[in-house]
């Protein structure tokens, strides 16, 4: 029996990965978990995010799944290595800030990274910058409030635009020609980012690379869908079911059933 690919995020951000993944792997079954009871992860302690990630992983394994995508930069920074150690039988694909391609692309020697505080605090981000970007200037901004605006469905409002301008304008003054999106929520405001940054600035969305890596891992492990099951997506949220269903429709342009899951003493389970 074929099994699904599990995907999780603190909220709707991972839908940007899911959207690309469905194009890359149209025959796969997918299970998406939005931990909206705890969104945003980016302001939380890494240890707390790790605890949430373990609980969600255990829930996904009960479905069952054959691979898990940690479609959240904060959760990847906080828990990816730990999850691989604790659950060695399941392959994980995580988010890594696309600093390497940005450093290779830049002609001005200056790149901007938009991410959450927890992502910037994680060892994964520091390691990537140290390995691949020590020859360029990297400017960072945490875009306070942006995840919350996207979770509220405000992709083009004045508040969202103001947050982005406050982050991007100083970077433009420093001469950046590349912007790295270090949070899976942020691709949903790429049109706004491009409008502010202008045509001379490249915006890097990591989702296509994550989708390709997922295909590679499945192929190597002989886990690609074999046609036994119909493809499709099942959605879960630990937050407001109707709100997530409406947000999913806005971000993905589709309807579909969303089921609730609830936290109980650190265990995530159907409500």
mmCIF file of C-alpha atoms in Angstrom:
data_model
loop_
_atom_site.group_PDB
_atom_site.id
_atom_site.type_symbol
_atom_site.label_atom_id
_atom_site.label_comp_id
_atom_site.label_asym_id
_atom_site.label_seq_id
_atom_site.Cartn_x
_atom_site.Cartn_y
_atom_site.Cartn_z
ATOM 1 C CA UNK A 1 0.000 0.000 0.000
ATOM 2 C CA UNK A 2 1.320 3.413 -0.961
ATOM 3 C CA UNK A 3 1.544 6.087 1.736
ATOM 4 C CA UNK A 4 1.435 9.852 1.682
ATOM 5 C CA UNK A 5 3.929 12.682 1.988
ATOM 6 C CA UNK A 6 3.467 14.603 5.220
ATOM 7 C CA UNK A 7 3.955 18.385 5.291
ATOM 8 C CA UNK A 8 3.734 20.695 8.269
ATOM 9 C CA UNK A 9 4.086 24.348 9.173
ATOM 10 C CA UNK A 10 3.000 26.675 11.942
ATOM 11 C CA UNK A 11 0.193 27.836 9.690
ATOM 12 C CA UNK A 12 -0.531 28.503 6.037
ATOM 13 C CA UNK A 13 3.043 29.286 4.971
ATOM 14 C CA UNK A 14 3.833 25.718 3.991
ATOM 15 C CA UNK A 15 1.064 25.905 1.409
ATOM 16 C CA UNK A 16 3.611 27.726 -0.761
ATOM 17 C CA UNK A 17 5.676 24.523 -0.710
ATOM 18 C CA UNK A 18 2.642 22.292 -1.177
ATOM 19 C CA UNK A 19 1.578 24.303 -4.248
ATOM 20 C CA UNK A 20 4.900 23.685 -6.002
ATOM 21 C CA UNK A 21 5.129 20.098 -4.752
ATOM 22 C CA UNK A 22 1.837 19.189 -6.402
ATOM 23 C CA UNK A 23 3.207 20.349 -9.752
ATOM 24 C CA UNK A 24 6.469 18.440 -9.246
ATOM 25 C CA UNK A 25 4.822 15.237 -7.943
ATOM 26 C CA UNK A 26 1.227 15.188 -9.228
ATOM 27 C CA UNK A 27 0.725 11.480 -8.486
ATOM 28 C CA UNK A 28 1.459 11.723 -4.758
ATOM 29 C CA UNK A 29 -0.958 11.775 -1.832
ATOM 30 C CA UNK A 30 -0.243 14.627 0.583
ATOM 31 C CA UNK A 31 -1.179 15.334 4.202
ATOM 32 C CA UNK A 32 -0.796 18.925 5.384
ATOM 33 C CA UNK A 33 -0.812 19.982 9.044
ATOM 34 C CA UNK A 34 -1.103 23.657 10.014
ATOM 35 C CA UNK A 35 -0.338 24.183 13.700
ATOM 36 C CA UNK A 36 -2.345 27.399 13.859
ATOM 37 C CA UNK A 37 -2.905 26.976 17.586
ATOM 38 C CA UNK A 38 0.734 28.073 17.943
ATOM 39 C CA UNK A 39 1.272 30.357 14.940
ATOM 40 C CA UNK A 40 3.648 32.132 14.507
ATOM 41 C CA UNK A 41 6.574 29.888 15.418
ATOM 42 C CA UNK A 42 9.093 32.601 14.599
ATOM 43 C CA UNK A 43 8.656 34.434 17.923
ATOM 44 C CA UNK A 44 8.886 31.294 20.077
ATOM 45 C CA UNK A 45 11.844 29.650 21.766
ATOM 46 C CA UNK A 46 13.550 26.996 19.649
ATOM 47 C CA UNK A 47 12.990 24.337 22.320
ATOM 48 C CA UNK A 48 9.257 24.998 22.250
ATOM 49 C CA UNK A 49 9.151 24.748 18.456
ATOM 50 C CA UNK A 50 11.058 21.465 18.676
ATOM 51 C CA UNK A 51 8.387 20.070 21.017
ATOM 52 C CA UNK A 52 5.621 21.043 18.601
ATOM 53 C CA UNK A 53 7.549 19.507 15.697
ATOM 54 C CA UNK A 54 7.889 16.175 17.496
ATOM 55 C CA UNK A 55 4.172 16.089 18.281
ATOM 56 C CA UNK A 56 3.237 16.818 14.676
ATOM 57 C CA UNK A 57 5.697 14.217 13.406
ATOM 58 C CA UNK A 58 4.144 11.551 15.630
ATOM 59 C CA UNK A 59 0.690 12.493 14.316
ATOM 60 C CA UNK A 60 1.840 12.280 10.691
ATOM 61 C CA UNK A 61 3.474 8.904 11.273
ATOM 62 C CA UNK A 62 0.142 7.607 12.541
ATOM 63 C CA UNK A 63 -1.493 8.394 9.178
ATOM 64 C CA UNK A 64 0.928 6.874 7.827
ATOM 65 C CA UNK A 65 3.443 8.855 5.773
ATOM 66 C CA UNK A 66 6.602 7.826 3.926
ATOM 67 C CA UNK A 67 8.415 11.187 4.033
ATOM 68 C CA UNK A 68 7.943 14.391 6.023
ATOM 69 C CA UNK A 69 8.601 17.903 4.739
ATOM 70 C CA UNK A 70 9.263 20.424 7.493
ATOM 71 C CA UNK A 71 7.784 23.264 5.443
ATOM 72 C CA UNK A 72 8.702 25.893 7.986
ATOM 73 C CA UNK A 73 12.057 27.626 8.242
ATOM 74 C CA UNK A 74 11.727 28.138 11.989
ATOM 75 C CA UNK A 75 10.860 24.489 12.628
ATOM 76 C CA UNK A 76 13.700 23.380 10.366
ATOM 77 C CA UNK A 77 16.129 25.576 12.296
ATOM 78 C CA UNK A 78 14.831 24.351 15.637
ATOM 79 C CA UNK A 79 14.135 20.692 15.023
ATOM 80 C CA UNK A 80 15.274 19.204 11.716
ATOM 81 C CA UNK A 81 18.451 17.538 13.013
ATOM 82 C CA UNK A 82 16.642 16.405 16.154
ATOM 83 C CA UNK A 83 13.774 14.872 14.170
ATOM 84 C CA UNK A 84 16.199 12.942 12.000
ATOM 85 C CA UNK A 85 17.898 11.576 15.111
ATOM 86 C CA UNK A 86 14.656 10.664 16.873
ATOM 87 C CA UNK A 87 12.865 9.176 13.843
ATOM 88 C CA UNK A 88 15.615 7.546 11.743
ATOM 89 C CA UNK A 89 13.191 5.324 9.827
ATOM 90 C CA UNK A 90 11.508 8.259 8.074
ATOM 91 C CA UNK A 91 13.228 10.654 5.650
ATOM 92 C CA UNK A 92 12.847 14.376 6.340
ATOM 93 C CA UNK A 93 13.214 17.289 3.943
ATOM 94 C CA UNK A 94 13.632 20.684 5.590
ATOM 95 C CA UNK A 95 13.901 24.327 4.665
ATOM 96 C CA UNK A 96 17.312 25.923 4.283
ATOM 97 C CA UNK A 97 17.579 29.657 3.555
ATOM 98 C CA UNK A 98 18.631 30.005 -0.081
ATOM 99 C CA UNK A 99 21.701 32.042 0.776
ATOM 100 C CA UNK A 100 24.013 29.960 -1.420
ATOM 101 C CA UNK A 101 22.251 30.690 -4.743
ATOM 102 C CA UNK A 102 21.839 34.328 -3.685
ATOM 103 C CA UNK A 103 25.577 34.636 -3.020
ATOM 104 C CA UNK A 104 26.316 33.028 -6.376
ATOM 105 C CA UNK A 105 23.873 35.280 -8.249
ATOM 106 C CA UNK A 106 24.591 38.701 -6.766
ATOM 107 C CA UNK A 107 26.546 41.158 -8.874
ATOM 108 C CA UNK A 108 26.588 43.927 -6.293
ATOM 109 C CA UNK A 109 27.918 41.698 -3.499
ATOM 110 C CA UNK A 110 24.932 42.510 -1.292
ATOM 111 C CA UNK A 111 21.907 40.311 -0.583
ATOM 112 C CA UNK A 112 18.912 40.666 1.699
ATOM 113 C CA UNK A 113 17.323 37.918 3.774
ATOM 114 C CA UNK A 114 13.780 38.138 5.119
ATOM 115 C CA UNK A 115 13.094 35.605 7.870
ATOM 116 C CA UNK A 116 11.785 35.198 11.407
ATOM 117 C CA UNK A 117 13.846 35.825 14.565
ATOM 118 C CA UNK A 118 14.010 32.111 15.378
ATOM 119 C CA UNK A 119 15.355 31.285 11.920
ATOM 120 C CA UNK A 120 18.136 33.837 12.266
ATOM 121 C CA UNK A 121 18.968 32.447 15.728
ATOM 122 C CA UNK A 122 19.268 28.859 14.503
ATOM 123 C CA UNK A 123 22.577 27.149 13.816
ATOM 124 C CA UNK A 124 21.388 26.133 10.340
ATOM 125 C CA UNK A 125 21.202 29.720 9.107
ATOM 126 C CA UNK A 126 24.557 30.666 10.631
ATOM 127 C CA UNK A 127 26.162 27.622 9.047
ATOM 128 C CA UNK A 128 24.778 28.417 5.594
ATOM 129 C CA UNK A 129 25.977 32.026 5.740
ATOM 130 C CA UNK A 130 29.403 30.988 6.997
ATOM 131 C CA UNK A 131 29.855 28.328 4.318
ATOM 132 C CA UNK A 132 28.463 30.101 1.276
ATOM 133 C CA UNK A 133 28.191 33.845 1.863
ATOM 134 C CA UNK A 134 31.320 34.980 3.663
ATOM 135 C CA UNK A 135 32.380 36.913 0.561
ATOM 136 C CA UNK A 136 29.181 38.984 0.310
ATOM 137 C CA UNK A 137 27.322 41.381 2.568
ATOM 138 C CA UNK A 138 24.136 39.892 4.012
ATOM 139 C CA UNK A 139 21.440 42.207 5.352
ATOM 140 C CA UNK A 140 18.697 40.721 7.489
ATOM 141 C CA UNK A 141 15.214 41.725 8.594
ATOM 142 C CA UNK A 142 12.635 39.854 10.672
ATOM 143 C CA UNK A 143 9.599 41.610 9.134
ATOM 144 C CA UNK A 144 7.692 41.866 12.454
ATOM 145 C CA UNK A 145 3.996 41.200 11.967
ATOM 146 C CA UNK A 146 4.232 39.908 8.385
ATOM 147 C CA UNK A 147 3.342 36.294 9.165
ATOM 148 C CA UNK A 148 0.311 37.484 11.111
ATOM 149 C CA UNK A 149 -0.845 39.659 8.191
ATOM 150 C CA UNK A 150 -0.537 36.738 5.776
ATOM 151 C CA UNK A 151 -2.373 34.421 8.195
ATOM 152 C CA UNK A 152 -5.137 37.053 8.250
ATOM 153 C CA UNK A 153 -5.320 36.929 4.452
ATOM 154 C CA UNK A 154 -3.978 40.467 4.071
ATOM 155 C CA UNK A 155 -1.611 40.093 1.129
ATOM 156 C CA UNK A 156 -1.885 43.559 -0.417
ATOM 157 C CA UNK A 157 -3.136 45.837 2.356
ATOM 158 C CA UNK A 158 -1.454 48.981 3.610
ATOM 159 C CA UNK A 159 -0.186 47.262 6.778
ATOM 160 C CA UNK A 160 1.457 44.462 4.808
ATOM 161 C CA UNK A 161 2.998 46.910 2.351
ATOM 162 C CA UNK A 162 4.315 49.073 5.187
ATOM 163 C CA UNK A 163 6.001 46.076 6.854
ATOM 164 C CA UNK A 164 7.701 45.123 3.595
ATOM 165 C CA UNK A 165 8.816 48.655 2.766
ATOM 166 C CA UNK A 166 10.303 49.110 6.234
ATOM 167 C CA UNK A 167 12.324 45.922 5.694
ATOM 168 C CA UNK A 168 13.299 46.283 2.045
ATOM 169 C CA UNK A 169 13.949 50.006 1.545
ATOM 170 C CA UNK A 170 17.061 50.099 3.816
ATOM 171 C CA UNK A 171 18.398 47.024 2.014
ATOM 172 C CA UNK A 172 17.946 48.748 -1.332
ATOM 173 C CA UNK A 173 19.909 51.694 0.016
ATOM 174 C CA UNK A 174 22.744 49.220 0.745
ATOM 175 C CA UNK A 175 22.754 48.057 -2.879
ATOM 176 C CA UNK A 176 21.188 44.601 -2.670
ATOM 177 C CA UNK A 177 20.230 42.932 -5.932
ATOM 178 C CA UNK A 178 18.844 39.703 -4.439
ATOM 179 C CA UNK A 179 16.276 38.947 -1.734
ATOM 180 C CA UNK A 180 16.080 35.539 -0.069
ATOM 181 C CA UNK A 181 12.730 34.498 1.374
ATOM 182 C CA UNK A 182 13.561 32.696 4.623
ATOM 183 C CA UNK A 183 9.982 31.997 5.687
ATOM 184 C CA UNK A 184 7.467 29.876 3.776
ATOM 185 C CA UNK A 185 4.742 32.457 4.366
ATOM 186 C CA UNK A 186 6.589 35.125 2.414
ATOM 187 C CA UNK A 187 6.191 33.761 -1.153
ATOM 188 C CA UNK A 188 2.527 34.727 -0.924
ATOM 189 C CA UNK A 189 3.573 38.394 -0.979
ATOM 190 C CA UNK A 190 6.159 38.111 -3.758
ATOM 191 C CA UNK A 191 4.194 40.524 -5.981
ATOM 192 C CA UNK A 192 4.377 43.153 -3.239
ATOM 193 C CA UNK A 193 8.086 42.472 -2.650
ATOM 194 C CA UNK A 194 8.852 42.765 -6.365
ATOM 195 C CA UNK A 195 6.874 45.989 -6.644
ATOM 196 C CA UNK A 196 8.846 47.548 -3.778
ATOM 197 C CA UNK A 197 12.252 46.172 -4.801
ATOM 198 C CA UNK A 198 11.924 46.879 -8.508
ATOM 199 C CA UNK A 199 12.831 44.841 -11.608
ATOM 200 C CA UNK A 200 16.554 44.835 -10.865
ATOM 201 C CA UNK A 201 16.208 42.727 -7.738
ATOM 202 C CA UNK A 202 15.837 38.959 -7.896
ATOM 203 C CA UNK A 203 13.547 37.306 -5.322
ATOM 204 C CA UNK A 204 14.431 33.708 -4.428
ATOM 205 C CA UNK A 205 11.606 31.390 -3.352
ATOM 206 C CA UNK A 206 13.029 28.104 -1.979
ATOM 207 C CA UNK A 207 9.882 26.052 -2.676
ATOM 208 C CA UNK A 208 10.912 24.740 -6.134
ATOM 209 C CA UNK A 209 14.229 23.487 -4.740
ATOM 210 C CA UNK A 210 12.401 21.747 -1.877
ATOM 211 C CA UNK A 211 10.055 20.044 -4.327
ATOM 212 C CA UNK A 212 12.977 18.826 -6.432
ATOM 213 C CA UNK A 213 14.803 17.542 -3.361
ATOM 214 C CA UNK A 214 11.677 15.670 -2.278
ATOM 215 C CA UNK A 215 11.507 13.963 -5.661
ATOM 216 C CA UNK A 216 15.191 13.006 -5.422
ATOM 217 C CA UNK A 217 14.809 11.494 -1.946
ATOM 218 C CA UNK A 218 11.712 9.511 -2.947
ATOM 219 C CA UNK A 219 13.431 8.225 -6.076
ATOM 220 C CA UNK A 220 16.585 7.153 -4.238
ATOM 221 C CA UNK A 221 14.544 5.342 -1.609
ATOM 222 C CA UNK A 222 12.203 3.823 -4.221
ATOM 223 C CA UNK A 223 9.214 5.546 -2.625
ATOM 224 C CA UNK A 224 7.699 7.378 -5.586
ATOM 225 C CA UNK A 225 3.953 6.846 -6.041
ATOM 226 C CA UNK A 226 3.245 3.649 -7.956
ATOM 227 C CA UNK A 227 -0.339 4.350 -8.991
ATOM 228 C CA UNK A 228 -1.986 2.230 -6.304
ATOM 229 C CA UNK A 229 -3.699 5.228 -4.701
ATOM 230 C CA UNK A 230 -5.402 8.300 -6.095
ATOM 231 C CA UNK A 231 -3.464 11.538 -5.524
ATOM 232 C CA UNK A 232 -4.945 14.259 -3.379
ATOM 233 C CA UNK A 233 -4.434 16.384 -0.277
ATOM 234 C CA UNK A 234 -5.851 16.068 3.203
ATOM 235 C CA UNK A 235 -5.664 19.184 5.351
ATOM 236 C CA UNK A 236 -5.558 19.500 9.141
ATOM 237 C CA UNK A 237 -5.361 22.536 11.385
ATOM 238 C CA UNK A 238 -5.006 22.878 15.129
ATOM 239 C CA UNK A 239 -6.650 26.283 14.867
ATOM 240 C CA UNK A 240 -9.959 27.551 13.525
ATOM 241 C CA UNK A 241 -11.159 25.140 10.852
ATOM 242 C CA UNK A 242 -13.312 27.595 8.901
ATOM 243 C CA UNK A 243 -10.689 30.320 8.989
ATOM 244 C CA UNK A 244 -8.041 27.995 7.578
ATOM 245 C CA UNK A 245 -10.428 26.747 4.901
ATOM 246 C CA UNK A 246 -11.073 30.343 3.813
ATOM 247 C CA UNK A 247 -7.354 31.174 3.883
ATOM 248 C CA UNK A 248 -6.493 28.056 1.916
ATOM 249 C CA UNK A 249 -8.987 29.123 -0.725
ATOM 250 C CA UNK A 250 -7.405 32.564 -0.926
ATOM 251 C CA UNK A 251 -3.814 31.290 -1.152
ATOM 252 C CA UNK A 252 -4.344 28.205 -3.310
ATOM 253 C CA UNK A 253 -7.531 29.183 -5.139
ATOM 254 C CA UNK A 254 -9.310 25.978 -4.224
ATOM 255 C CA UNK A 255 -11.849 24.573 -1.834
ATOM 256 C CA UNK A 256 -11.613 21.330 0.100
ATOM 257 C CA UNK A 257 -12.312 19.812 3.464
ATOM 258 C CA UNK A 258 -10.160 20.815 6.434
ATOM 259 C CA UNK A 259 -10.179 18.600 9.533
ATOM 260 C CA UNK A 260 -9.364 19.678 13.062
ATOM 261 C CA UNK A 261 -6.599 18.312 15.271
ATOM 262 C CA UNK A 262 -6.137 19.220 18.927
ATOM 263 C CA UNK A 263 -3.220 19.288 21.345
ATOM 264 C CA UNK A 264 -3.606 17.234 24.508
ATOM 265 C CA UNK A 265 -0.649 17.186 26.922
ATOM 266 C CA UNK A 266 1.832 17.496 24.063
ATOM 267 C CA UNK A 267 0.072 14.945 21.854
ATOM 268 C CA UNK A 268 -1.580 16.007 18.596
ATOM 269 C CA UNK A 269 -4.661 13.996 17.704
ATOM 270 C CA UNK A 270 -8.012 14.304 15.886
ATOM 271 C CA UNK A 271 -10.479 16.412 17.847
#
